[in-house]
Each structure stands twice: as C-alpha cells, then as structure tokens.
XYZ file of C-alpha atoms in Angstrom:
311
model
C -25.703 -8.977 42.446
C -27.401 -5.629 42.336
C -25.922 -2.123 44.919
C -27.865 0.693 45.696
C -28.869 3.021 42.966
C -29.001 6.735 44.592
C -31.505 8.820 43.437
C -30.746 12.756 43.034
C -33.314 13.679 45.716
C -31.133 12.095 48.420
C -27.965 13.083 49.328
C -25.034 10.096 49.718
C -22.832 10.777 52.552
C -19.484 7.790 52.209
C -22.168 5.553 50.818
C -23.448 4.988 54.497
C -26.666 7.405 54.792
C -29.314 8.910 53.010
C -30.852 12.481 54.354
C -34.011 13.757 52.899
C -33.587 17.038 52.895
C -37.453 18.075 53.967
C -39.190 15.762 56.611
C -42.409 15.373 56.704
C -44.837 16.474 59.944
C -48.208 16.914 60.182
C -50.376 19.371 61.452
C -54.020 17.424 62.131
C -57.536 20.334 61.871
C -60.456 20.336 62.734
C -63.172 22.692 61.043
C -67.139 23.710 61.890
C -69.211 24.749 58.864
C -72.546 27.040 59.413
C -74.080 25.006 57.002
C -76.463 22.015 57.538
C -74.054 17.980 57.625
C -76.006 15.773 54.546
C -75.207 11.882 53.822
C -74.319 12.673 50.577
C -71.600 14.657 51.348
C -70.146 10.971 53.177
C -69.383 9.980 49.666
C -66.298 10.954 47.957
C -68.140 9.918 44.414
C -70.948 12.243 45.028
C -70.995 15.577 43.860
C -71.953 17.280 46.959
C -68.342 16.145 48.356
C -66.590 17.523 45.681
C -68.832 20.501 44.159
C -67.188 21.350 48.781
C -63.881 20.209 47.649
C -63.341 22.498 45.135
C -65.113 24.965 47.776
C -62.571 24.960 50.449
C -58.983 24.687 47.539
C -60.334 27.342 46.069
C -61.023 29.119 49.654
C -58.450 27.608 52.586
C -55.474 26.286 50.356
C -54.565 30.255 49.046
C -54.978 31.732 52.387
C -52.220 28.306 54.084
C -50.189 28.890 51.840
C -49.482 32.317 52.765
C -49.556 32.159 56.019
C -48.066 28.761 56.808
C -44.534 28.808 55.461
C -43.632 25.531 56.162
C -46.951 25.148 53.321
C -46.903 21.364 51.248
C -50.465 20.566 50.570
C -53.410 19.586 51.807
C -54.560 14.968 52.952
C -57.218 13.023 53.848
C -60.153 15.806 53.576
C -63.446 13.246 54.807
C -66.757 15.969 55.768
C -68.145 14.743 59.166
C -72.075 15.956 61.184
C -70.694 17.619 64.096
C -72.637 19.315 67.001
C -75.437 21.244 66.562
C -76.147 23.841 64.133
C -78.973 25.226 66.208
C -80.528 24.457 69.323
C -83.833 24.166 68.278
C -84.042 22.259 64.710
C -87.870 20.559 63.340
C -88.876 16.929 65.028
C -89.113 15.949 61.698
C -85.412 15.774 60.633
C -83.050 13.584 62.628
C -80.048 14.515 63.702
C -77.279 14.539 61.220
C -79.937 16.715 58.756
C -78.850 19.621 61.445
C -75.962 19.259 62.474
C -72.939 21.197 61.069
C -70.837 20.252 58.589
C -66.528 19.199 59.845
C -64.373 19.450 58.259
C -61.162 17.179 59.347
C -58.015 16.891 56.870
C -53.802 17.059 57.556
C -52.141 19.431 56.423
C -49.143 18.977 55.823
C -45.825 20.965 56.638
C -41.694 20.384 54.393
C -39.778 21.137 58.005
C -35.794 21.676 56.889
C -33.864 18.733 58.155
C -32.574 19.870 60.523
C -31.502 20.415 65.157
C -34.796 23.284 64.857
C -37.195 20.633 62.939
C -39.109 20.645 66.439
C -39.853 24.305 67.433
C -40.386 25.009 63.402
C -42.915 22.358 64.010
C -44.793 24.047 67.149
C -43.991 27.373 64.826
C -46.090 26.607 61.802
C -49.218 24.695 63.699
C -49.380 28.189 65.763
C -49.399 29.723 61.628
C -52.386 27.348 61.325
C -54.275 27.359 64.092
C -54.625 31.437 62.930
C -55.779 30.136 59.242
C -58.426 28.813 61.727
C -59.101 32.394 63.377
C -59.277 35.107 60.536
C -61.814 32.661 58.710
C -63.956 32.662 61.605
C -63.653 36.132 61.366
C -63.836 35.969 57.324
C -67.130 37.272 55.607
C -65.985 34.825 53.224
C -70.095 33.748 51.954
C -68.922 30.618 50.184
C -67.084 29.852 52.699
C -67.717 30.662 56.476
C -66.180 28.311 60.037
C -68.012 28.220 63.176
C -65.500 26.834 65.078
C -61.749 25.052 64.014
C -59.015 24.494 66.058
C -55.241 22.682 65.068
C -53.434 19.551 67.222
C -49.781 18.623 67.324
C -49.128 14.934 65.401
C -46.524 12.113 66.799
C -43.620 12.650 65.577
C -42.108 9.385 63.940
C -37.825 8.788 63.405
C -39.711 5.803 61.763
C -41.564 7.092 59.428
C -39.153 9.019 58.312
C -36.889 6.539 56.675
C -39.895 4.613 55.395
C -40.642 8.148 53.897
C -36.829 7.958 52.227
C -35.939 4.919 50.954
C -39.309 4.412 48.915
C -37.390 5.112 45.984
C -35.318 1.915 46.617
C -36.300 -2.241 46.145
C -38.534 -3.995 49.598
C -34.585 -5.717 49.534
C -33.155 -3.499 50.977
C -36.364 -0.737 53.401
C -35.446 -3.037 56.098
C -31.421 -1.958 56.750
C -31.995 1.889 56.771
C -32.909 3.003 60.683
C -32.969 6.350 61.945
C -30.405 7.879 63.657
C -30.035 11.288 65.093
C -26.680 13.099 63.342
C -24.985 16.595 63.435
C -29.180 17.846 63.884
C -29.751 16.219 61.363
C -32.689 12.686 60.693
C -30.395 10.327 59.260
C -31.112 6.858 57.910
C -28.152 4.172 58.137
C -27.133 0.702 57.561
C -25.755 -1.319 59.338
C -22.040 -0.060 57.827
C -23.064 3.577 59.396
C -21.606 3.689 63.190
C -24.545 5.285 64.561
C -26.019 2.333 63.686
C -27.337 -0.267 67.056
C -25.455 -3.866 64.963
C -23.199 -0.891 62.644
C -20.892 -3.706 61.578
C -17.029 -3.367 61.497
C -14.464 -4.637 58.546
C -10.980 -4.839 59.648
C -8.094 -4.569 57.492
C -9.070 -1.744 55.534
C -12.160 -3.697 54.468
C -15.158 -1.355 53.031
C -19.467 -1.600 53.814
C -21.618 -1.959 51.254
C -25.278 -2.678 51.103
C -26.675 -4.881 48.979
C -29.721 -6.894 47.014
C -28.388 -9.748 50.436
C -27.931 -7.091 52.900
C -24.612 -5.590 54.232
C -21.510 -6.354 54.208
C -17.704 -6.596 54.068
C -15.864 -6.613 50.647
C -11.915 -7.493 51.787
C -8.632 -6.172 50.074
C -6.151 -6.788 49.195
C -2.330 -6.239 49.066
C 0.186 -7.022 46.809
C 1.650 -9.180 49.468
C -2.142 -10.800 51.725
C -4.879 -10.917 50.680
C -7.085 -10.496 53.692
C -10.338 -13.041 53.793
C -13.722 -14.094 56.019
C -16.644 -12.554 56.952
C -14.982 -9.099 58.585
C -12.103 -9.648 56.723
C -9.754 -10.887 59.301
C -8.310 -13.782 57.771
C -4.422 -12.418 56.621
C -3.404 -14.781 54.046
C 0.728 -14.164 52.876
C 1.217 -14.818 50.005
C 4.513 -15.895 49.836
C 3.805 -18.307 52.486
C 1.205 -19.392 50.602
C 2.583 -20.417 47.179
C 5.803 -21.836 49.295
C 2.749 -24.152 51.149
C 1.069 -24.676 47.625
C 4.005 -26.017 46.257
C 5.549 -27.550 49.008
C 1.887 -29.282 48.856
C 2.513 -30.134 44.900
C 6.107 -32.278 45.503
C 4.119 -34.121 48.577
C 1.865 -35.014 46.751
C 4.123 -35.741 43.257
C 6.560 -38.050 46.016
C 3.702 -39.529 46.863
C 2.208 -40.512 43.594
C 5.786 -41.656 42.211
C 6.339 -43.712 45.388
C 2.588 -45.535 44.957
C 3.350 -46.147 41.905
C 7.252 -47.710 41.939
C 5.313 -49.935 44.748
C 2.109 -50.877 42.610
C 4.331 -52.184 39.660
C 7.080 -54.235 42.132
C 4.095 -56.145 43.113
C 2.063 -57.034 40.931
C 5.831 -58.642 39.630
C 6.347 -60.688 42.563
C 2.514 -61.154 42.029
C 2.736 -62.495 39.206
C 6.453 -63.859 39.329
C 4.792 -66.051 41.950
C 2.305 -67.279 39.580
C 5.234 -68.152 37.272
C 6.898 -70.182 39.946
C 3.382 -72.254 40.951
C 2.820 -73.146 37.269
C 6.425 -74.359 36.847
C 5.902 -77.111 39.903
C 2.718 -78.287 38.587
C 3.750 -78.417 35.677
C 7.247 -80.036 36.830
C 5.068 -82.587 38.424
C 2.633 -84.391 36.129
C 5.598 -84.450 33.348
C 7.539 -86.723 36.161
C 6.652 -90.717 36.127
C 4.946 -91.685 39.056
C 5.772 -94.873 40.152
C 3.325 -96.386 42.675
C 4.408 -98.316 46.156
C 5.151 -102.292 45.954
C 2.123 -104.550 46.661
C 2.030 -107.154 50.226
C 0.545 -110.339 50.677
C -1.158 -111.011 54.063
C -2.383 -114.698 54.688
C -5.808 -114.906 56.706
C -7.238 -118.184 58.492
C -11.095 -118.756 58.835
C -12.920 -121.065 61.178
C -11.549 -124.463 59.357
C -8.157 -123.928 59.437
C -8.007 -123.114 56.285
C -5.717 -120.250 55.184
C -5.349 -118.003 52.506
C -3.438 -114.899 50.733
C -5.147 -111.433 50.112
C -3.256 -108.341 48.354
C -2.560 -105.099 50.325
C -1.414 -102.280 48.464
C-alpha cells in the first residue's frame, strides 16, 4: 500500500488537503492585423507561421509582461482569416486572400489563491484590454494591429484540482474535490470535513489516503483495541485474553472427554468380540449328540405293513 508523497510545490494541511499558491486563469484574446491572411498561416510548421509567432513574441509578450501584473505566458496561438482587409478587392483574388490576419491566443494569468481571486482576475482582463488598445494606437511597423478584444473565460474549480493533482498517480486524483476554505480554493480528500462524502474515524482513528482509497487507521492502547471500517468496534484486551483462555480450557476438556470415550468404546467393542469368539469356540469343542431315531408303520393298498425310520 503506497502512501501519498507530497512535493514541495504544494502545501500540506494535516495530510488532508492540497493548496496551490497560485491559480491559472485565462483571458481569451482576438486581434486582427493590418496585413493579409495567407493560407500558410494555418500550417504551424510553415515558415510563415513561425515567422509571425516570432514577431508576436518579440512585440506583444514584452508589453504583456510590463503591463499585466499577473501575466504568466501566452498559449494556443491560432492564425486564421478575419474580416476583409479592404472593401475593394481584385476579382482574381479569393476572399481569404484579401482578408485580414486574425490572431487568437490565450493570455494565462497566475493569480494568488485568495478570497480576492475573482476581482483580481477582472482587473487583469482589463489590463489585457489596455494592452490591445496600446497596440492598436502604436506605430510599430512590424506588428500593426487593426482591432482586437479580450473576454473573460469560465472558471472551473474542478480544473484547479486536476491541475494541482497532476503530479500524483491517477489512483489518487479522483479522491480530490475542490472546496473553499478560508477564502482559498482547496483540494480536499474524504478525510477532510469539507468533503461532500467525508469519512469519520471514531475513537481517535486517523483517516489517510492510499492507492486503494481513503480509509481509517485505528489506534490501540494498553487496554483496548479498536477495529472495524470506522474504528467503532472496541475489544478489551483483558476480556479478550480471558475469553481466549476459557475457550482453550473448554477445548482441552472436550478433547480429553472425547479421547476417554473413544478408548472406552474401543475396549467395550473388543471385549464383546472376544466373548462371541469364546462362545463359538466352546460350541465347536463340545460333543454334539443327535436325537434318537423313531420308526413308523405304513400300510399299503394290499394291507401289507412296512416300517420306515424318522430322524
């Protein structure tokens, strides 16, 4: 049975919960550039895509870092066709070839895990919107933004626990559940009172999470053992040993009685067998006398009489 090994990046509270110092929140950003869209932009392995991302990182990332206090990094840069670059286009060009380049990306914010996390997030999204406005009004020739906006994303506390428990084996992750404790999003196990399916260990037992799930570890003293799934069963050592001794005595007496009975029964059977054999032997050795013969007279049809022996 393997116990959880906590890493230094998490704070352990009495072995029952995990807290991350920072929670990642995302601001979704869309920009449209003053440059035409190219089909190669959709291929992230193409030279055009890589060159644009390099320009983006060199121009936009430094502004995010400078302006947005909780900025962490940018993720999921997707290039696609936006609105028409100009209302007038040549007949020989397709709509995509005259469309603006649209840049979608996520701005990841690392916000302190406290009671003000939502208000801080809203402020950071406003700062991101400010960065977009600065880019639109700037005169940077290598990165000319025509328009853009940033929107808030839905916050899921379940995602927080999935992120916090990433370093643990999959056997443990399902046991964590988000809860708000002291203004912080906390990932708790059934061993914590804030869990919706809490396990209560009675009589001083402790709840711990192993690879087999949460369970109670019962304590024992010099006088009492505590047993059962939730340590509710008490076994007194004195009574246990006394009962064990009584059972042992009864077992010894029972074995002795059965042994004596079997020995006596065996002797009785042997004695009866010997008596029968003695009687048969005496009967065979004694002289046997046949009873005396008797004669009867028979008269035939001619009136003649004859004698016959009867045994």
